[in-house]
Amino acid sequence: MMAPSDSGPGRRRNEHSHRAILGAAITLVADRGFENVTVESIASHAGVGKQTIYRWWRSKGEVVLEAINDGFADVAAFPNTGDIIADLRTQMENVTVKLATSDFGSAYRGLIAAAQSDPELARKHIEQIIEPASVACRKRLIQARDMGQIRSDADVQSIIDLLYGAIYYRLLLSTRPLATEQVAQAIDLVFDGIRGTG
Amino acid sequence: MMAPSDSGPGRRRNEHSHRAILGAAITLVADRGFENVTVESIASHAGVGKQTIYRWWRSKGEVVLEAINDGFADVAAFPNTGDIIADLRTQMENVTVKLATSDFGSAYRGLIAAAQSDPELARKHIEQIIEPASVACRKRLIQARDMGQIRSDADVQSIIDLLYGAIYYRLLLSTRPLATEQVAQAIDLVFDGIRGTG
Amino acid sequence: MMAPSDSGPGRRRNEHSHRAILGAAITLVADRGFENVTVESIASHAGVGKQTIYRWWRSKGEVVLEAINDGFADVAAFPNTGDIIADLRTQMENVTVKLATSDFGSAYRGLIAAAQSDPELARKHIEQIIEPASVACRKRLIQARDMGQIRSDADVQSIIDLLYGAIYYRLLLSTRPLATEQVAQAIDLVFDGIRGTG
Amino acid sequence: MMAPSDSGPGRRRNEHSHRAILGAAITLVADRGFENVTVESIASHAGVGKQTIYRWWRSKGEVVLEAINDGFADVAAFPNTGDIIADLRTQMENVTVKLATSDFGSAYRGLIAAAQSDPELARKHIEQIIEPASVACRKRLIQARDMGQIRSDADVQSIIDLLYGAIYYRLLLSTRPLATEQVAQAIDLVFDGIRGTG
DNA sequence: TACTAAACGAGACGGTACGTCTTGTCTTAAA
DNA sequence: TTTAAGACAAGACGTACCGTCTCGTTTAGTA
């Protein structure tokens, strides 16, 4: 999403159309799957001209990225109860539940697929979704490490890759449904490897 | 790829065309990226009619799947030196190196992306690539567990998901290049969690 | 249709297939219209390989030409009662009735259409259908002229073109159905112009 | 050709492309023959997308119909000198000369052939070309009949069918070239049959 | 009784065009 | 000046047939 012109002459961006586009995108992607949604179908569903979409987004993928990013709002805050193991478990479960929601998960899979051949979209995906989650997780892990809750020699980024890797692997590469219990087992194994003496 | 008719009347499948198609697919995907390759371009590069592709494969994705599967041949055999930690490290490193090969890795990313919106292709990907690797890994882990090299209460499938998850996460969701050292760090963490008393 | 090899070793032409092909051609053309019939559909309907059709005919048009030529057999003989006016009227009515038969007429229209862009087919059509009819008509007209039944200065070929022209014009270029009464009116006008003093 | 939207929003039809398409159609049909021209070749010759052709015409045949109709403009007006015989002779000669022009005649033969298997195209051909010519001829004949120049009991439609039939018969079903002298002979015969006492 | 040769049903092959779809851009009239 | 509508050039889609080319089998004559 581009920044709206903050001032100057000319008609301002129509917020109603903006929301209608994001809404149509999410609805259509849920209905037909990411690949079967076209910019034209989003435009006609939103009662908007195609040009209005191309004016503010580079592609269908970026529309969906913005819509999905909104949807991740409720798992943005990393819990901090003082118990790192419990907090990681909570957060990973929240993320898993979110992704296991079939409409949302399927839209997100479509977005990730689109990003494989669109480096700019990939960059924005990392920047807006992956990195923030990673940073929050890293911050919490470092705090825990400082408190001795996890081993001081464990590489923080590797822990993050293991935790999220287990979830995304099941999201993208498994015929089995993504379930919290399964993910929990993998997480527990990581806990066993990283537990500190504190 | 369909099974060739074993007998009966009619002209036989042209193996030269078969190989030319797989070759053209790999070359083109490496050159232009999966999304920018069309069935038409594969056909014309292979000196073949489009129908000959559609006769034997359902889509571009399935052609690339067959070509990629051939390419995985040299990491199919799971090492077995008796030392599970060393064997896992070797295998994961081999897989990582394979996927880090930019042409191959990029083709494979395209295939995985295509499979997100084509359940039949996803099924074949799992069946022909993911499952065999998973089965080989499981077999080796169970043997190691029986020998006491890894904890008897560790869930084998979870271990597999963690190991492969860490690799695929970096392949699909990272701007950083996929490197063996990085993957190795994650693997070591898993080892710490699963090491047995043997 | 090509001539069969007159001697030598080798399997002889299969007359059953020959008839099955002509039959399938007529049936299919009647069912779907000339343009919607393919060599493949004739072959599969006749239970015959495509090559067997291409071995004996140059194209779909030539298969249909042979089938149609068979169908014209019953209007081949020109009546000769001594009264040229009555004979012409009889013959033109027979031809009209034949062409007004919807299956036959529609197949024949398809053949004429195909001949517009296939000079070889056009040549064979003229040679096998148009010319024989023309020759028979010419012979009868000349005999009548010699008997003084038609004007001696009337150009015979022009009479033929007028008579057949009126029929074919209605067959090929009219939305109105081809009917004997209508054709008869035109013929009568020609009679008025050519009547002799005998 | 469809009627343009009379108003409302949206880009207007591009008249330059419209003319380029008709021009390319005529040129190509003259060059290669109707059957060897494809919608794709018209599009690429006209520097136009295929969709722009399919947006305004149902088929190649309808493009050519429009182009041919333009070409008939100079024989649209039926002469009226007061002498019906002379006028008919003039008009029939003009039409013959037009159709004998090899490019134009060959394009028109292709159109008539296409119309044999496309009832909608046939309807438009009749409506836009055959009927107007027929109506003009009928009007002139009725005026002549009223003036006693032709027999009052002659069926006007039959006269028209004879005159045009003789021309089209030679256009579509003869190996001999279409020539005015030949057509003239047939017309004279009709004149002999219809001449009135005026 | 073999051998040779042609025709057969089946069906894969390299091509070409089809008519449809979607892309991202451009043009218009209304608000 | 932005909007919705919608035409535009481009080009890939997957399908249908084309006419040719194997296949392995069947049928007739030589030999």
Short mmCIF file of N, CA, C and O in Angstrom, two decimals, chain C residues 13-72:
data_model
loop_
_atom_site.label_atom_id
_atom_site.label_comp_id
_atom_site.label_asym_id
_atom_site.label_seq_id
_atom_site.Cartn_x
_atom_site.Cartn_y
_atom_site.Cartn_z
N ARG C 13 -7.84 -54.19 -50.70
CA ARG C 13 -8.64 -53.16 -50.03
C ARG C 13 -9.86 -53.79 -49.36
O ARG C 13 -10.54 -54.63 -49.94
N ASN C 14 -10.13 -53.32 -48.16
CA ASN C 14 -11.25 -53.85 -47.39
C ASN C 14 -12.54 -53.13 -47.79
O ASN C 14 -12.76 -51.98 -47.41
N GLU C 15 -13.40 -53.83 -48.53
CA GLU C 15 -14.62 -53.18 -49.02
C GLU C 15 -15.60 -52.85 -47.91
O GLU C 15 -16.38 -51.91 -48.01
N HIS C 16 -15.53 -53.63 -46.86
CA HIS C 16 -16.40 -53.34 -45.72
C HIS C 16 -16.05 -51.99 -45.12
O HIS C 16 -16.93 -51.15 -44.83
N SER C 17 -14.75 -51.74 -44.94
CA SER C 17 -14.31 -50.44 -44.42
C SER C 17 -14.69 -49.32 -45.38
O SER C 17 -15.12 -48.24 -44.96
N HIS C 18 -14.51 -49.56 -46.67
CA HIS C 18 -14.84 -48.57 -47.69
C HIS C 18 -16.29 -48.11 -47.53
O HIS C 18 -16.57 -46.92 -47.41
N ARG C 19 -17.19 -49.09 -47.46
CA ARG C 19 -18.60 -48.73 -47.31
C ARG C 19 -18.89 -48.09 -45.96
O ARG C 19 -19.68 -47.15 -45.86
N ALA C 20 -18.22 -48.57 -44.93
CA ALA C 20 -18.45 -48.00 -43.60
C ALA C 20 -18.04 -46.53 -43.56
O ALA C 20 -18.69 -45.69 -42.92
N ILE C 21 -16.95 -46.21 -44.27
CA ILE C 21 -16.48 -44.82 -44.30
C ILE C 21 -17.48 -43.92 -45.01
O ILE C 21 -17.86 -42.86 -44.51
N LEU C 22 -17.95 -44.35 -46.18
CA LEU C 22 -18.93 -43.54 -46.91
C LEU C 22 -20.21 -43.37 -46.07
O LEU C 22 -20.78 -42.28 -45.99
N GLY C 23 -20.62 -44.47 -45.44
CA GLY C 23 -21.83 -44.41 -44.61
C GLY C 23 -21.67 -43.46 -43.44
O GLY C 23 -22.53 -42.62 -43.17
N ALA C 24 -20.52 -43.57 -42.75
CA ALA C 24 -20.27 -42.70 -41.60
C ALA C 24 -20.22 -41.24 -42.05
O ALA C 24 -20.75 -40.35 -41.38
N ALA C 25 -19.61 -41.00 -43.20
CA ALA C 25 -19.49 -39.64 -43.70
C ALA C 25 -20.87 -39.02 -43.91
O ALA C 25 -21.17 -37.92 -43.44
N ILE C 26 -21.74 -39.75 -44.62
CA ILE C 26 -23.09 -39.24 -44.90
C ILE C 26 -23.87 -39.02 -43.61
O ILE C 26 -24.49 -37.97 -43.39
N THR C 27 -23.82 -40.00 -42.73
CA THR C 27 -24.56 -39.91 -41.47
C THR C 27 -24.10 -38.71 -40.66
O THR C 27 -24.90 -37.91 -40.15
N LEU C 28 -22.78 -38.57 -40.53
CA LEU C 28 -22.24 -37.50 -39.70
C LEU C 28 -22.51 -36.13 -40.30
O LEU C 28 -22.86 -35.18 -39.59
N VAL C 29 -22.34 -36.02 -41.61
CA VAL C 29 -22.58 -34.74 -42.26
C VAL C 29 -24.06 -34.34 -42.08
O VAL C 29 -24.37 -33.18 -41.82
N ALA C 30 -24.94 -35.33 -42.20
CA ALA C 30 -26.37 -35.04 -42.00
C ALA C 30 -26.61 -34.59 -40.55
O ALA C 30 -27.36 -33.65 -40.30
N ASP C 31 -25.96 -35.26 -39.61
CA ASP C 31 -26.16 -34.97 -38.18
C ASP C 31 -25.62 -33.61 -37.77
O ASP C 31 -26.29 -32.84 -37.09
N ARG C 32 -24.36 -33.34 -38.13
CA ARG C 32 -23.66 -32.20 -37.54
C ARG C 32 -23.35 -31.09 -38.53
O ARG C 32 -22.83 -30.05 -38.16
N GLY C 33 -23.58 -31.36 -39.80
CA GLY C 33 -23.18 -30.39 -40.81
C GLY C 33 -21.75 -30.65 -41.25
O GLY C 33 -20.90 -31.05 -40.46
N PHE C 34 -21.50 -30.40 -42.53
CA PHE C 34 -20.22 -30.68 -43.15
C PHE C 34 -19.04 -30.16 -42.34
O PHE C 34 -18.07 -30.86 -42.09
N GLU C 35 -19.11 -28.92 -41.93
CA GLU C 35 -17.98 -28.27 -41.25
C GLU C 35 -17.65 -28.90 -39.90
O GLU C 35 -16.52 -28.84 -39.43
N ASN C 36 -18.67 -29.46 -39.26
CA ASN C 36 -18.45 -30.02 -37.92
C ASN C 36 -18.05 -31.48 -37.96
O ASN C 36 -17.95 -32.13 -36.91
N VAL C 37 -17.87 -32.00 -39.15
CA VAL C 37 -17.39 -33.37 -39.27
C VAL C 37 -15.90 -33.33 -39.53
O VAL C 37 -15.43 -32.52 -40.33
N THR C 38 -15.15 -34.16 -38.82
CA THR C 38 -13.71 -34.22 -39.03
C THR C 38 -13.35 -35.60 -39.56
O THR C 38 -14.11 -36.55 -39.43
N VAL C 39 -12.18 -35.68 -40.17
CA VAL C 39 -11.72 -36.98 -40.64
C VAL C 39 -11.65 -37.94 -39.47
O VAL C 39 -12.01 -39.12 -39.59
N GLU C 40 -11.23 -37.43 -38.32
CA GLU C 40 -11.15 -38.29 -37.13
C GLU C 40 -12.51 -38.84 -36.73
O GLU C 40 -12.62 -40.00 -36.34
N SER C 41 -13.54 -38.00 -36.81
CA SER C 41 -14.86 -38.49 -36.41
C SER C 41 -15.39 -39.52 -37.40
O SER C 41 -16.02 -40.49 -37.01
N ILE C 42 -15.11 -39.32 -38.69
CA ILE C 42 -15.52 -40.33 -39.67
C ILE C 42 -14.81 -41.64 -39.37
O ILE C 42 -15.44 -42.71 -39.32
N ALA C 43 -13.51 -41.55 -39.12
CA ALA C 43 -12.73 -42.76 -38.85
C ALA C 43 -13.27 -43.50 -37.63
O ALA C 43 -13.50 -44.70 -37.68
N SER C 44 -13.50 -42.75 -36.55
CA SER C 44 -13.91 -43.45 -35.33
C SER C 44 -15.32 -44.00 -35.49
O SER C 44 -15.64 -45.07 -34.98
N HIS C 45 -16.20 -43.26 -36.20
CA HIS C 45 -17.56 -43.77 -36.44
C HIS C 45 -17.56 -45.00 -37.33
O HIS C 45 -18.39 -45.89 -37.15
N ALA C 46 -16.63 -45.03 -38.26
CA ALA C 46 -16.59 -46.17 -39.18
C ALA C 46 -15.77 -47.32 -38.59
O ALA C 46 -15.70 -48.39 -39.19
N GLY C 47 -15.18 -47.08 -37.41
CA GLY C 47 -14.36 -48.12 -36.78
C GLY C 47 -13.13 -48.42 -37.61
O GLY C 47 -12.76 -49.57 -37.83
N VAL C 48 -12.46 -47.35 -38.00
CA VAL C 48 -11.41 -47.43 -39.01
C VAL C 48 -10.27 -46.52 -38.58
O VAL C 48 -10.49 -45.57 -37.84
N GLY C 49 -9.06 -46.82 -38.96
CA GLY C 49 -7.96 -45.91 -38.66
C GLY C 49 -7.96 -44.72 -39.61
O GLY C 49 -8.42 -44.82 -40.73
N LYS C 50 -7.45 -43.58 -39.12
CA LYS C 50 -7.42 -42.39 -39.99
C LYS C 50 -6.66 -42.65 -41.28
O LYS C 50 -7.04 -42.19 -42.36
N GLN C 51 -5.58 -43.40 -41.13
CA GLN C 51 -4.72 -43.66 -42.30
C GLN C 51 -5.49 -44.33 -43.42
O GLN C 51 -5.21 -44.11 -44.59
N THR C 52 -6.46 -45.15 -43.06
CA THR C 52 -7.24 -45.85 -44.07
C THR C 52 -8.05 -44.87 -44.91
O THR C 52 -8.29 -45.08 -46.10
N ILE C 53 -8.47 -43.78 -44.29
CA ILE C 53 -9.16 -42.74 -45.07
C ILE C 53 -8.15 -42.01 -45.95
O ILE C 53 -8.34 -41.87 -47.16
N TYR C 54 -7.04 -41.57 -45.36
CA TYR C 54 -6.06 -40.82 -46.15
C TYR C 54 -5.41 -41.67 -47.23
O TYR C 54 -4.85 -41.16 -48.19
N ARG C 55 -5.46 -43.00 -47.06
CA ARG C 55 -4.88 -43.86 -48.08
C ARG C 55 -5.68 -43.80 -49.38
O ARG C 55 -5.14 -43.90 -50.48
N TRP C 56 -7.00 -43.60 -49.25
CA TRP C 56 -7.86 -43.71 -50.43
C TRP C 56 -8.48 -42.40 -50.89
O TRP C 56 -9.00 -42.31 -51.99
N TRP C 57 -8.49 -41.38 -50.00
CA TRP C 57 -9.04 -40.08 -50.39
C TRP C 57 -8.09 -38.97 -49.96
O TRP C 57 -7.35 -39.11 -48.99
N ARG C 58 -8.13 -37.86 -50.67
CA ARG C 58 -7.26 -36.74 -50.33
C ARG C 58 -7.75 -35.95 -49.13
O ARG C 58 -6.98 -35.29 -48.44
N SER C 59 -9.07 -35.95 -48.91
CA SER C 59 -9.63 -35.09 -47.88
C SER C 59 -11.06 -35.51 -47.56
O SER C 59 -11.66 -36.31 -48.30
N LYS C 60 -11.57 -34.95 -46.51
CA LYS C 60 -12.96 -35.15 -46.14
C LYS C 60 -13.88 -34.84 -47.31
O LYS C 60 -14.83 -35.58 -47.58
N GLY C 61 -13.57 -33.75 -48.02
CA GLY C 61 -14.43 -33.34 -49.14
C GLY C 61 -14.56 -34.43 -50.19
O GLY C 61 -15.64 -34.65 -50.74
N GLU C 62 -13.46 -35.14 -50.46
CA GLU C 62 -13.52 -36.16 -51.50
C GLU C 62 -14.30 -37.40 -51.02
O GLU C 62 -14.95 -38.06 -51.84
N VAL C 63 -14.24 -37.66 -49.74
CA VAL C 63 -15.08 -38.75 -49.22
C VAL C 63 -16.55 -38.39 -49.43
O VAL C 63 -17.34 -39.19 -49.96
N VAL C 64 -16.90 -37.17 -49.06
CA VAL C 64 -18.30 -36.75 -49.17
C VAL C 64 -18.70 -36.67 -50.64
O VAL C 64 -19.83 -37.02 -51.00
N LEU C 65 -17.78 -36.23 -51.50
CA LEU C 65 -18.08 -36.20 -52.93
C LEU C 65 -18.48 -37.58 -53.43
O LEU C 65 -19.48 -37.74 -54.14
N GLU C 66 -17.71 -38.59 -53.03
CA GLU C 66 -18.04 -39.94 -53.49
C GLU C 66 -19.41 -40.38 -52.97
O GLU C 66 -20.23 -40.93 -53.71
N ALA C 67 -19.65 -40.08 -51.69
CA ALA C 67 -20.93 -40.47 -51.10
C ALA C 67 -22.08 -39.75 -51.79
O ALA C 67 -23.13 -40.34 -52.08
N ILE C 68 -21.90 -38.47 -52.07
CA ILE C 68 -22.96 -37.69 -52.69
C ILE C 68 -23.19 -38.13 -54.13
O ILE C 68 -24.33 -38.21 -54.61
N ASN C 69 -22.12 -38.44 -54.81
CA ASN C 69 -22.24 -38.90 -56.19
C ASN C 69 -23.12 -40.15 -56.25
O ASN C 69 -23.97 -40.29 -57.14
N ASP C 70 -22.90 -41.05 -55.30
CA ASP C 70 -23.76 -42.22 -55.21
C ASP C 70 -25.22 -41.80 -55.09
O ASP C 70 -26.11 -42.38 -55.71
N GLY C 71 -25.44 -40.76 -54.29
CA GLY C 71 -26.82 -40.31 -54.03
C GLY C 71 -27.50 -39.69 -55.24
O GLY C 71 -28.73 -39.63 -55.30
N PHE C 72 -26.70 -39.24 -56.20
CA PHE C 72 -27.30 -38.61 -57.39
C PHE C 72 -27.70 -39.65 -58.45
O PHE C 72 -28.24 -39.29 -59.50
#
